[in-house]
Amino acid sequence: MLRKKVGLALSGGGLRGGAHIGVLKTLGKHQIPIDFIAGTSAGSIVSSLYALGFSAARIEREALRLKKEDVLDDMLNLPNLFIMGLSVILDYLRWPKEKLPKPPLGLYKGQRLFDFFRHLSDEKTVDETRLPIIICSADLYTGRLVLFTPKKTAYLVIEQVPDAIYLWDVPMALAVRASTSIPGVFEPLPHYDLLLADGAIRNNLPADLLRYAGAEVVIAVDLNVPIMKSPRPDNVVEILLQSVDIMAHGLTDLTTLQYADVIVRPDISAVPLTELEELPEFIARGEEAAEKVIPDIKKLLRA
């Protein structure tokens, strides 16, 4: 008997992306199939690993052993801070700055994250996945949506999203590095004539893209915490992360309401954004939220 094809969309959300792992664990426990997967920013990390064949349990193990120094290459030293400040002043005064060293474009360079994921993905490309995947990024030069996806999937989506830039046969690590380039936190990623940044700028929860790719039942995991319930930011990274949340809020609402059949919203509003120690709590909240919608998913699959 033929069954409906299921797509799973995973939103951005920083370390809250740990909740995606909990959702995957619950879906697996209830034997809910996944035929397509898509992700933005934090969602790109979890979706990529799952598409490459990692089980939810293995993704959880990798996440829980992660240390900040594994993925963060801090650029906040005195020379860089001086160059950043001087560059802003010279721009304001409209004075030439050709002789000034190029200032950093983010708090972290992102090379360590790229290298870490390149090793974890065994240097595979977006075309070498167990199931079709779509990863969202954005080009800062043109403002266009950038989609990393296998060629066959691109041909399905391009009819509905002709203005996007489609990239295939590229390393999965490059796609993840681009999708997670949170403005101000990670430097944007140059790639040929593109300057790639966090996909939340254009599509924070790609439920619509899964529908275009052929998914008949779309499950969307929304980590977009309502702003009034968010913890108060108390450092520059949290301010930047919450700024991206605010920017993505309206886009997320639009895609989930129009294209998702089931929306999973983990209760993560009171958990800090930047503490790795909170990952087990994020994962648990994802499991709890997914359990609540399992009856709805099974009903859709039976219909």
Short mmCIF file of N, CA and C in Angstrom, two decimals, residues 107-282:
data_model
loop_
_atom_site.label_atom_id
_atom_site.label_comp_id
_atom_site.label_asym_id
_atom_site.label_seq_id
_atom_site.Cartn_x
_atom_site.Cartn_y
_atom_site.Cartn_z
N LEU A 107 31.99 38.23 14.84
CA LEU A 107 32.72 37.91 16.07
C LEU A 107 33.56 36.64 15.92
N TYR A 108 33.10 35.74 15.04
CA TYR A 108 33.80 34.48 14.81
C TYR A 108 34.04 34.30 13.32
N LYS A 109 35.18 33.75 12.98
CA LYS A 109 35.56 33.59 11.58
C LYS A 109 34.74 32.50 10.89
N GLY A 110 34.43 31.42 11.60
CA GLY A 110 33.63 30.35 11.03
C GLY A 110 34.43 29.21 10.43
N GLN A 111 35.75 29.36 10.34
CA GLN A 111 36.57 28.30 9.74
C GLN A 111 36.56 27.04 10.60
N ARG A 112 36.58 27.22 11.91
CA ARG A 112 36.59 26.05 12.80
C ARG A 112 35.28 25.28 12.69
N LEU A 113 34.15 25.99 12.55
CA LEU A 113 32.87 25.33 12.35
C LEU A 113 32.86 24.57 11.03
N PHE A 114 33.40 25.18 9.97
CA PHE A 114 33.48 24.52 8.67
C PHE A 114 34.32 23.25 8.75
N ASP A 115 35.49 23.34 9.36
CA ASP A 115 36.38 22.19 9.47
C ASP A 115 35.75 21.08 10.30
N PHE A 116 35.08 21.46 11.39
CA PHE A 116 34.45 20.47 12.25
C PHE A 116 33.37 19.70 11.48
N PHE A 117 32.54 20.43 10.75
CA PHE A 117 31.45 19.77 10.04
C PHE A 117 31.96 19.01 8.81
N ARG A 118 33.03 19.49 8.21
CA ARG A 118 33.61 18.76 7.08
C ARG A 118 34.09 17.38 7.53
N HIS A 119 34.69 17.33 8.70
CA HIS A 119 35.13 16.04 9.25
C HIS A 119 33.93 15.17 9.61
N LEU A 120 32.92 15.77 10.25
CA LEU A 120 31.76 15.01 10.69
C LEU A 120 30.98 14.45 9.50
N SER A 121 30.91 15.21 8.41
CA SER A 121 30.17 14.78 7.22
C SER A 121 30.99 13.92 6.28
N ASP A 122 32.23 13.65 6.66
CA ASP A 122 33.12 12.84 5.83
C ASP A 122 33.28 13.46 4.44
N GLU A 123 33.24 14.79 4.39
CA GLU A 123 33.44 15.58 3.18
C GLU A 123 32.45 15.24 2.07
N LYS A 124 31.26 14.79 2.44
CA LYS A 124 30.24 14.49 1.43
C LYS A 124 29.56 15.76 0.94
N THR A 125 28.93 15.66 -0.23
CA THR A 125 28.25 16.80 -0.82
C THR A 125 26.75 16.71 -0.57
N VAL A 126 26.03 17.78 -0.94
CA VAL A 126 24.58 17.79 -0.76
C VAL A 126 23.88 16.78 -1.67
N ASP A 127 24.60 16.26 -2.66
CA ASP A 127 24.03 15.25 -3.55
C ASP A 127 24.26 13.83 -3.05
N GLU A 128 25.05 13.68 -1.99
CA GLU A 128 25.39 12.34 -1.50
C GLU A 128 24.64 12.02 -0.22
N THR A 129 23.36 12.30 -0.20
CA THR A 129 22.57 12.11 1.01
C THR A 129 21.64 10.91 0.87
N ARG A 130 21.18 10.43 2.02
CA ARG A 130 20.27 9.28 2.07
C ARG A 130 18.87 9.67 1.62
N LEU A 131 18.51 10.92 1.80
CA LEU A 131 17.21 11.43 1.35
C LEU A 131 17.39 12.87 0.91
N PRO A 132 16.49 13.39 0.06
CA PRO A 132 16.64 14.76 -0.46
C PRO A 132 16.65 15.79 0.66
N ILE A 133 17.52 16.79 0.50
CA ILE A 133 17.65 17.83 1.51
C ILE A 133 17.65 19.20 0.84
N ILE A 134 17.16 20.19 1.57
CA ILE A 134 17.23 21.58 1.14
C ILE A 134 17.77 22.40 2.31
N ILE A 135 18.84 23.14 2.08
CA ILE A 135 19.43 24.00 3.10
C ILE A 135 19.34 25.45 2.62
N CYS A 136 18.86 26.32 3.48
CA CYS A 136 18.62 27.72 3.10
C CYS A 136 19.74 28.64 3.56
N SER A 137 20.14 29.52 2.66
CA SER A 137 21.07 30.60 2.97
C SER A 137 20.56 31.85 2.24
N ALA A 138 21.35 32.91 2.28
CA ALA A 138 20.96 34.15 1.60
C ALA A 138 22.21 34.84 1.09
N ASP A 139 22.09 35.48 -0.06
CA ASP A 139 23.19 36.23 -0.63
C ASP A 139 23.08 37.70 -0.21
N LEU A 140 24.07 38.19 0.52
CA LEU A 140 24.02 39.56 1.02
C LEU A 140 24.19 40.60 -0.08
N TYR A 141 24.77 40.22 -1.22
CA TYR A 141 24.92 41.18 -2.31
C TYR A 141 23.60 41.49 -2.99
N THR A 142 22.79 40.47 -3.20
CA THR A 142 21.54 40.65 -3.97
C THR A 142 20.28 40.49 -3.13
N GLY A 143 20.41 39.92 -1.92
CA GLY A 143 19.24 39.65 -1.09
C GLY A 143 18.48 38.42 -1.51
N ARG A 144 19.01 37.64 -2.45
CA ARG A 144 18.27 36.48 -2.96
C ARG A 144 18.43 35.27 -2.04
N LEU A 145 17.39 34.45 -2.02
CA LEU A 145 17.43 33.18 -1.31
C LEU A 145 18.40 32.24 -2.03
N VAL A 146 19.23 31.55 -1.26
CA VAL A 146 20.18 30.58 -1.81
C VAL A 146 19.83 29.20 -1.26
N LEU A 147 19.66 28.24 -2.15
CA LEU A 147 19.25 26.88 -1.75
C LEU A 147 20.32 25.87 -2.14
N PHE A 148 20.84 25.17 -1.14
CA PHE A 148 21.73 24.05 -1.37
C PHE A 148 20.87 22.78 -1.40
N THR A 149 20.88 22.08 -2.50
CA THR A 149 20.00 20.93 -2.64
C THR A 149 20.47 20.06 -3.80
N PRO A 150 20.16 18.76 -3.81
CA PRO A 150 20.51 17.94 -4.97
C PRO A 150 19.87 18.46 -6.24
N LYS A 151 20.50 18.18 -7.36
CA LYS A 151 20.04 18.70 -8.65
C LYS A 151 18.59 18.33 -8.94
N LYS A 152 18.21 17.08 -8.67
CA LYS A 152 16.85 16.62 -8.95
C LYS A 152 15.83 17.41 -8.12
N THR A 153 16.15 17.68 -6.88
CA THR A 153 15.25 18.44 -6.02
C THR A 153 15.16 19.89 -6.49
N ALA A 154 16.29 20.44 -6.92
CA ALA A 154 16.30 21.83 -7.42
C ALA A 154 15.33 21.98 -8.59
N TYR A 155 15.30 21.01 -9.49
CA TYR A 155 14.42 21.10 -10.65
C TYR A 155 12.95 21.06 -10.26
N LEU A 156 12.64 20.43 -9.13
CA LEU A 156 11.25 20.41 -8.65
C LEU A 156 10.85 21.75 -8.02
N VAL A 157 11.77 22.34 -7.28
CA VAL A 157 11.46 23.56 -6.53
C VAL A 157 11.52 24.81 -7.41
N ILE A 158 12.38 24.79 -8.42
CA ILE A 158 12.65 26.00 -9.20
C ILE A 158 11.41 26.52 -9.91
N GLU A 159 10.46 25.66 -10.20
CA GLU A 159 9.23 26.12 -10.85
C GLU A 159 8.45 27.08 -9.95
N GLN A 160 8.48 26.84 -8.66
CA GLN A 160 7.76 27.67 -7.70
C GLN A 160 8.61 28.82 -7.15
N VAL A 161 9.93 28.63 -7.14
CA VAL A 161 10.82 29.67 -6.60
C VAL A 161 11.91 29.97 -7.64
N PRO A 162 11.52 30.60 -8.73
CA PRO A 162 12.48 30.80 -9.82
C PRO A 162 13.56 31.83 -9.51
N ASP A 163 13.33 32.70 -8.54
CA ASP A 163 14.30 33.77 -8.27
C ASP A 163 15.42 33.35 -7.32
N ALA A 164 15.32 32.16 -6.75
CA ALA A 164 16.36 31.70 -5.83
C ALA A 164 17.61 31.29 -6.60
N ILE A 165 18.72 31.23 -5.88
CA ILE A 165 19.98 30.73 -6.43
C ILE A 165 20.13 29.29 -5.96
N TYR A 166 20.35 28.36 -6.89
CA TYR A 166 20.43 26.94 -6.56
C TYR A 166 21.87 26.45 -6.68
N LEU A 167 22.34 25.79 -5.64
CA LEU A 167 23.70 25.25 -5.62
C LEU A 167 23.64 23.76 -5.29
N TRP A 168 24.22 22.94 -6.15
CA TRP A 168 24.30 21.50 -5.88
C TRP A 168 25.74 21.04 -6.12
N ASP A 169 26.00 19.81 -5.78
CA ASP A 169 27.34 19.23 -5.91
C ASP A 169 28.38 20.08 -5.20
N VAL A 170 28.01 20.60 -4.02
CA VAL A 170 28.94 21.35 -3.19
C VAL A 170 29.04 20.65 -1.84
N PRO A 171 30.14 20.85 -1.12
CA PRO A 171 30.30 20.17 0.18
C PRO A 171 29.17 20.52 1.15
N MET A 172 28.71 19.52 1.88
CA MET A 172 27.69 19.75 2.89
C MET A 172 28.20 20.74 3.94
N ALA A 173 29.49 20.67 4.23
CA ALA A 173 30.06 21.59 5.22
C ALA A 173 29.94 23.03 4.76
N LEU A 174 30.08 23.28 3.48
CA LEU A 174 29.94 24.64 2.96
C LEU A 174 28.50 25.12 3.10
N ALA A 175 27.54 24.24 2.81
CA ALA A 175 26.13 24.59 2.93
C ALA A 175 25.77 24.95 4.37
N VAL A 176 26.24 24.14 5.31
CA VAL A 176 25.95 24.39 6.73
C VAL A 176 26.64 25.66 7.21
N ARG A 177 27.89 25.84 6.81
CA ARG A 177 28.62 27.05 7.19
C ARG A 177 27.90 28.30 6.68
N ALA A 178 27.39 28.25 5.46
CA ALA A 178 26.67 29.39 4.90
C ALA A 178 25.37 29.63 5.64
N SER A 179 24.61 28.56 5.87
CA SER A 179 23.28 28.69 6.47
C SER A 179 23.33 29.18 7.92
N THR A 180 24.45 28.91 8.60
CA THR A 180 24.58 29.28 10.00
C THR A 180 25.34 30.59 10.22
N SER A 181 25.59 31.33 9.14
CA SER A 181 26.36 32.58 9.26
C SER A 181 25.48 33.70 9.79
N ILE A 182 25.18 33.63 11.07
CA ILE A 182 24.33 34.62 11.71
C ILE A 182 24.99 35.99 11.61
N PRO A 183 24.29 36.97 11.03
CA PRO A 183 24.91 38.30 10.85
C PRO A 183 25.47 38.87 12.15
N GLY A 184 26.74 39.27 12.08
CA GLY A 184 27.39 39.85 13.24
C GLY A 184 28.06 38.83 14.14
N VAL A 185 27.59 37.58 14.10
CA VAL A 185 28.19 36.53 14.92
C VAL A 185 29.27 35.81 14.13
N PHE A 186 28.89 35.19 12.99
CA PHE A 186 29.86 34.56 12.11
C PHE A 186 30.08 35.44 10.88
N GLU A 187 31.29 35.49 10.41
CA GLU A 187 31.55 36.22 9.16
C GLU A 187 30.75 35.59 8.03
N PRO A 188 30.18 36.39 7.13
CA PRO A 188 29.53 35.82 5.95
C PRO A 188 30.55 35.06 5.10
N LEU A 189 30.06 34.10 4.33
CA LEU A 189 30.96 33.20 3.60
C LEU A 189 31.03 33.60 2.13
N PRO A 190 32.19 34.02 1.63
CA PRO A 190 32.32 34.30 0.19
C PRO A 190 32.31 32.98 -0.59
N HIS A 191 31.56 32.95 -1.68
CA HIS A 191 31.52 31.77 -2.56
C HIS A 191 31.31 32.26 -3.98
N TYR A 192 32.40 32.25 -4.76
CA TYR A 192 32.39 32.84 -6.10
C TYR A 192 31.90 34.29 -6.01
N ASP A 193 30.82 34.65 -6.70
CA ASP A 193 30.35 36.03 -6.66
C ASP A 193 29.24 36.24 -5.63
N LEU A 194 29.13 35.32 -4.67
CA LEU A 194 28.11 35.42 -3.62
C LEU A 194 28.76 35.73 -2.28
N LEU A 195 27.98 36.34 -1.39
CA LEU A 195 28.40 36.51 0.00
C LEU A 195 27.28 35.93 0.86
N LEU A 196 27.51 34.73 1.37
CA LEU A 196 26.44 33.93 1.96
C LEU A 196 26.29 34.16 3.46
N ALA A 197 25.03 34.28 3.88
CA ALA A 197 24.72 34.52 5.29
C ALA A 197 23.55 33.64 5.72
N ASP A 198 23.21 33.74 6.98
CA ASP A 198 22.17 32.92 7.62
C ASP A 198 20.88 32.90 6.79
N GLY A 199 20.35 31.71 6.57
CA GLY A 199 19.14 31.56 5.77
C GLY A 199 17.91 32.18 6.40
N ALA A 200 17.96 32.46 7.71
CA ALA A 200 16.80 33.06 8.38
C ALA A 200 16.47 34.43 7.81
N ILE A 201 17.41 35.04 7.13
CA ILE A 201 17.16 36.34 6.50
C ILE A 201 16.03 36.22 5.48
N ARG A 202 15.94 35.05 4.80
CA ARG A 202 14.95 34.88 3.73
C ARG A 202 13.91 33.81 4.01
N ASN A 203 14.31 32.71 4.65
CA ASN A 203 13.36 31.61 4.90
C ASN A 203 13.82 30.85 6.13
N ASN A 204 13.24 31.20 7.27
CA ASN A 204 13.67 30.59 8.52
C ASN A 204 13.10 29.20 8.75
N LEU A 205 11.99 28.87 8.11
CA LEU A 205 11.36 27.56 8.29
C LEU A 205 10.84 27.07 6.94
N PRO A 206 11.65 26.33 6.20
CA PRO A 206 11.35 26.04 4.79
C PRO A 206 10.29 24.96 4.55
N ALA A 207 9.15 25.10 5.20
CA ALA A 207 8.05 24.16 4.97
C ALA A 207 7.53 24.26 3.54
N ASP A 208 7.52 25.48 3.00
CA ASP A 208 7.03 25.68 1.64
C ASP A 208 7.88 24.94 0.62
N LEU A 209 9.20 24.94 0.82
CA LEU A 209 10.09 24.30 -0.14
C LEU A 209 9.89 22.79 -0.17
N LEU A 210 9.59 22.20 0.98
CA LEU A 210 9.31 20.76 1.03
C LEU A 210 8.04 20.43 0.26
N ARG A 211 7.04 21.27 0.37
CA ARG A 211 5.80 21.07 -0.37
C ARG A 211 6.08 21.10 -1.88
N TYR A 212 6.89 22.08 -2.30
CA TYR A 212 7.23 22.18 -3.72
C TYR A 212 8.03 20.98 -4.19
N ALA A 213 8.84 20.40 -3.29
CA ALA A 213 9.68 19.26 -3.66
C ALA A 213 8.91 17.95 -3.76
N GLY A 214 7.66 17.94 -3.25
CA GLY A 214 6.85 16.74 -3.40
C GLY A 214 6.33 16.15 -2.12
N ALA A 215 6.60 16.76 -0.97
CA ALA A 215 6.08 16.24 0.30
C ALA A 215 4.57 16.44 0.36
N GLU A 216 3.88 15.38 0.76
CA GLU A 216 2.41 15.44 0.86
C GLU A 216 1.96 15.75 2.29
N VAL A 217 2.79 15.41 3.26
CA VAL A 217 2.56 15.79 4.66
C VAL A 217 3.81 16.52 5.14
N VAL A 218 3.64 17.77 5.59
CA VAL A 218 4.79 18.57 6.01
C VAL A 218 4.71 18.82 7.51
N ILE A 219 5.76 18.39 8.22
CA ILE A 219 5.90 18.64 9.65
C ILE A 219 6.93 19.75 9.83
N ALA A 220 6.56 20.80 10.54
CA ALA A 220 7.46 21.94 10.73
C ALA A 220 7.80 22.10 12.20
N VAL A 221 9.08 22.21 12.50
CA VAL A 221 9.54 22.42 13.88
C VAL A 221 9.96 23.88 14.02
N ASP A 222 9.19 24.63 14.78
CA ASP A 222 9.36 26.07 14.91
C ASP A 222 10.00 26.41 16.26
N LEU A 223 11.23 26.90 16.21
CA LEU A 223 11.94 27.29 17.43
C LEU A 223 11.89 28.79 17.65
N ASN A 224 11.01 29.45 16.93
CA ASN A 224 10.91 30.90 17.00
C ASN A 224 10.13 31.30 18.25
N VAL A 225 10.85 31.63 19.31
CA VAL A 225 10.22 31.97 20.59
C VAL A 225 9.58 33.34 20.50
N PRO A 226 8.33 33.51 20.96
CA PRO A 226 7.73 34.85 20.99
C PRO A 226 8.62 35.82 21.76
N ILE A 227 8.81 37.00 21.19
CA ILE A 227 9.79 37.94 21.74
C ILE A 227 9.50 38.29 23.19
N MET A 228 8.21 38.46 23.55
CA MET A 228 7.86 38.84 24.92
C MET A 228 8.19 37.75 25.93
N LYS A 229 8.43 36.51 25.44
CA LYS A 229 8.74 35.41 26.35
C LYS A 229 10.22 35.05 26.33
N SER A 230 11.01 35.73 25.51
CA SER A 230 12.42 35.41 25.39
C SER A 230 13.18 35.88 26.63
N PRO A 231 14.25 35.15 27.01
CA PRO A 231 15.11 35.64 28.09
C PRO A 231 15.75 36.97 27.68
N ARG A 232 15.99 37.85 28.65
CA ARG A 232 16.61 39.13 28.33
C ARG A 232 18.06 38.90 27.87
N PRO A 233 18.44 39.42 26.69
CA PRO A 233 19.82 39.25 26.25
C PRO A 233 20.76 40.03 27.15
N ASP A 234 21.90 39.41 27.50
CA ASP A 234 22.83 40.11 28.40
C ASP A 234 24.25 40.11 27.86
N ASN A 235 24.43 39.79 26.56
CA ASN A 235 25.73 39.95 25.93
C ASN A 235 25.52 40.16 24.43
N VAL A 236 26.58 40.54 23.73
CA VAL A 236 26.44 40.92 22.33
C VAL A 236 25.96 39.77 21.46
N VAL A 237 26.40 38.53 21.76
CA VAL A 237 25.97 37.39 20.95
C VAL A 237 24.47 37.17 21.10
N GLU A 238 23.97 37.25 22.34
CA GLU A 238 22.54 37.05 22.55
C GLU A 238 21.72 38.17 21.90
N ILE A 239 22.25 39.39 21.90
CA ILE A 239 21.56 40.48 21.23
C ILE A 239 21.46 40.22 19.73
N LEU A 240 22.55 39.77 19.13
CA LEU A 240 22.53 39.46 17.70
C LEU A 240 21.59 38.31 17.39
N LEU A 241 21.61 37.27 18.22
CA LEU A 241 20.73 36.12 18.00
C LEU A 241 19.27 36.53 18.12
N GLN A 242 18.95 37.33 19.12
CA GLN A 242 17.56 37.75 19.29
C GLN A 242 17.13 38.68 18.16
N SER A 243 18.06 39.46 17.62
CA SER A 243 17.74 40.32 16.49
C SER A 243 17.33 39.49 15.28
N VAL A 244 18.06 38.39 15.05
CA VAL A 244 17.71 37.51 13.94
C VAL A 244 16.35 36.85 14.20
N ASP A 245 16.08 36.49 15.46
CA ASP A 245 14.78 35.93 15.82
C ASP A 245 13.64 36.88 15.45
N ILE A 246 13.82 38.14 15.81
CA ILE A 246 12.78 39.14 15.54
C ILE A 246 12.57 39.28 14.04
N MET A 247 13.67 39.31 13.29
CA MET A 247 13.60 39.46 11.84
C MET A 247 12.88 38.28 11.20
N ALA A 248 13.12 37.09 11.73
CA ALA A 248 12.57 35.88 11.12
C ALA A 248 11.15 35.58 11.57
N HIS A 249 10.67 36.29 12.59
CA HIS A 249 9.40 35.95 13.21
C HIS A 249 8.24 35.94 12.21
N GLY A 250 8.09 37.02 11.45
CA GLY A 250 6.99 37.12 10.50
C GLY A 250 7.09 36.11 9.39
N LEU A 251 8.32 35.88 8.88
CA LEU A 251 8.51 34.91 7.81
C LEU A 251 8.12 33.51 8.27
N THR A 252 8.48 33.18 9.49
CA THR A 252 8.16 31.85 10.01
C THR A 252 6.66 31.65 10.12
N ASP A 253 5.97 32.64 10.65
CA ASP A 253 4.51 32.53 10.77
C ASP A 253 3.86 32.30 9.42
N LEU A 254 4.34 32.99 8.39
CA LEU A 254 3.76 32.87 7.06
C LEU A 254 3.91 31.46 6.51
N THR A 255 5.12 30.91 6.58
CA THR A 255 5.34 29.59 5.99
C THR A 255 4.65 28.49 6.77
N THR A 256 4.64 28.58 8.11
CA THR A 256 4.01 27.51 8.88
C THR A 256 2.50 27.49 8.68
N LEU A 257 1.89 28.65 8.64
CA LEU A 257 0.44 28.69 8.50
C LEU A 257 -0.01 28.22 7.12
N GLN A 258 0.75 28.52 6.10
CA GLN A 258 0.33 28.21 4.75
C GLN A 258 0.72 26.81 4.28
N TYR A 259 1.86 26.30 4.75
CA TYR A 259 2.40 25.10 4.13
C TYR A 259 2.58 23.91 5.07
N ALA A 260 2.56 24.11 6.38
CA ALA A 260 2.78 23.01 7.31
C ALA A 260 1.46 22.37 7.71
N ASP A 261 1.42 21.04 7.69
CA ASP A 261 0.24 20.32 8.16
C ASP A 261 0.26 20.16 9.67
N VAL A 262 1.46 19.99 10.22
CA VAL A 262 1.64 19.83 11.67
C VAL A 262 2.79 20.73 12.10
N ILE A 263 2.58 21.51 13.15
CA ILE A 263 3.62 22.40 13.66
C ILE A 263 4.03 21.96 15.06
N VAL A 264 5.32 21.74 15.24
CA VAL A 264 5.88 21.37 16.54
C VAL A 264 6.55 22.60 17.13
N ARG A 265 6.09 23.03 18.30
CA ARG A 265 6.65 24.22 18.94
C ARG A 265 7.14 23.86 20.35
N PRO A 266 8.40 23.47 20.49
CA PRO A 266 8.93 23.14 21.82
C PRO A 266 8.87 24.34 22.76
N ASP A 267 8.60 24.09 24.02
CA ASP A 267 8.53 25.13 25.04
C ASP A 267 9.95 25.44 25.53
N ILE A 268 10.61 26.36 24.85
CA ILE A 268 12.01 26.65 25.15
C ILE A 268 12.23 28.14 25.45
N SER A 269 11.15 28.84 25.79
CA SER A 269 11.25 30.28 25.94
C SER A 269 12.11 30.72 27.11
N ALA A 270 12.22 29.90 28.14
CA ALA A 270 12.94 30.33 29.34
C ALA A 270 14.38 29.82 29.39
N VAL A 271 14.82 29.13 28.32
CA VAL A 271 16.16 28.53 28.35
C VAL A 271 17.14 29.47 27.67
N PRO A 272 18.34 29.74 28.25
CA PRO A 272 19.31 30.65 27.65
C PRO A 272 19.73 30.23 26.25
N LEU A 273 20.13 31.22 25.43
CA LEU A 273 20.43 30.98 24.02
C LEU A 273 21.84 30.45 23.76
N THR A 274 22.77 30.68 24.67
CA THR A 274 24.18 30.48 24.32
C THR A 274 24.90 29.46 25.20
N GLU A 275 24.22 28.76 26.07
CA GLU A 275 24.89 27.86 26.99
C GLU A 275 24.80 26.41 26.50
N LEU A 276 25.95 25.82 26.15
CA LEU A 276 25.97 24.43 25.69
C LEU A 276 25.43 23.48 26.74
N GLU A 277 25.56 23.86 28.01
CA GLU A 277 25.08 23.00 29.09
C GLU A 277 23.56 22.80 29.03
N GLU A 278 22.87 23.66 28.30
CA GLU A 278 21.41 23.55 28.21
C GLU A 278 20.94 22.59 27.11
N LEU A 279 21.88 22.04 26.34
CA LEU A 279 21.48 21.16 25.23
C LEU A 279 20.59 19.99 25.66
N PRO A 280 20.91 19.28 26.76
CA PRO A 280 20.01 18.19 27.18
C PRO A 280 18.59 18.67 27.43
N GLU A 281 18.43 19.89 27.96
CA GLU A 281 17.10 20.43 28.20
C GLU A 281 16.39 20.73 26.89
N PHE A 282 17.12 21.30 25.92
CA PHE A 282 16.53 21.55 24.61
C PHE A 282 16.04 20.25 23.97
#
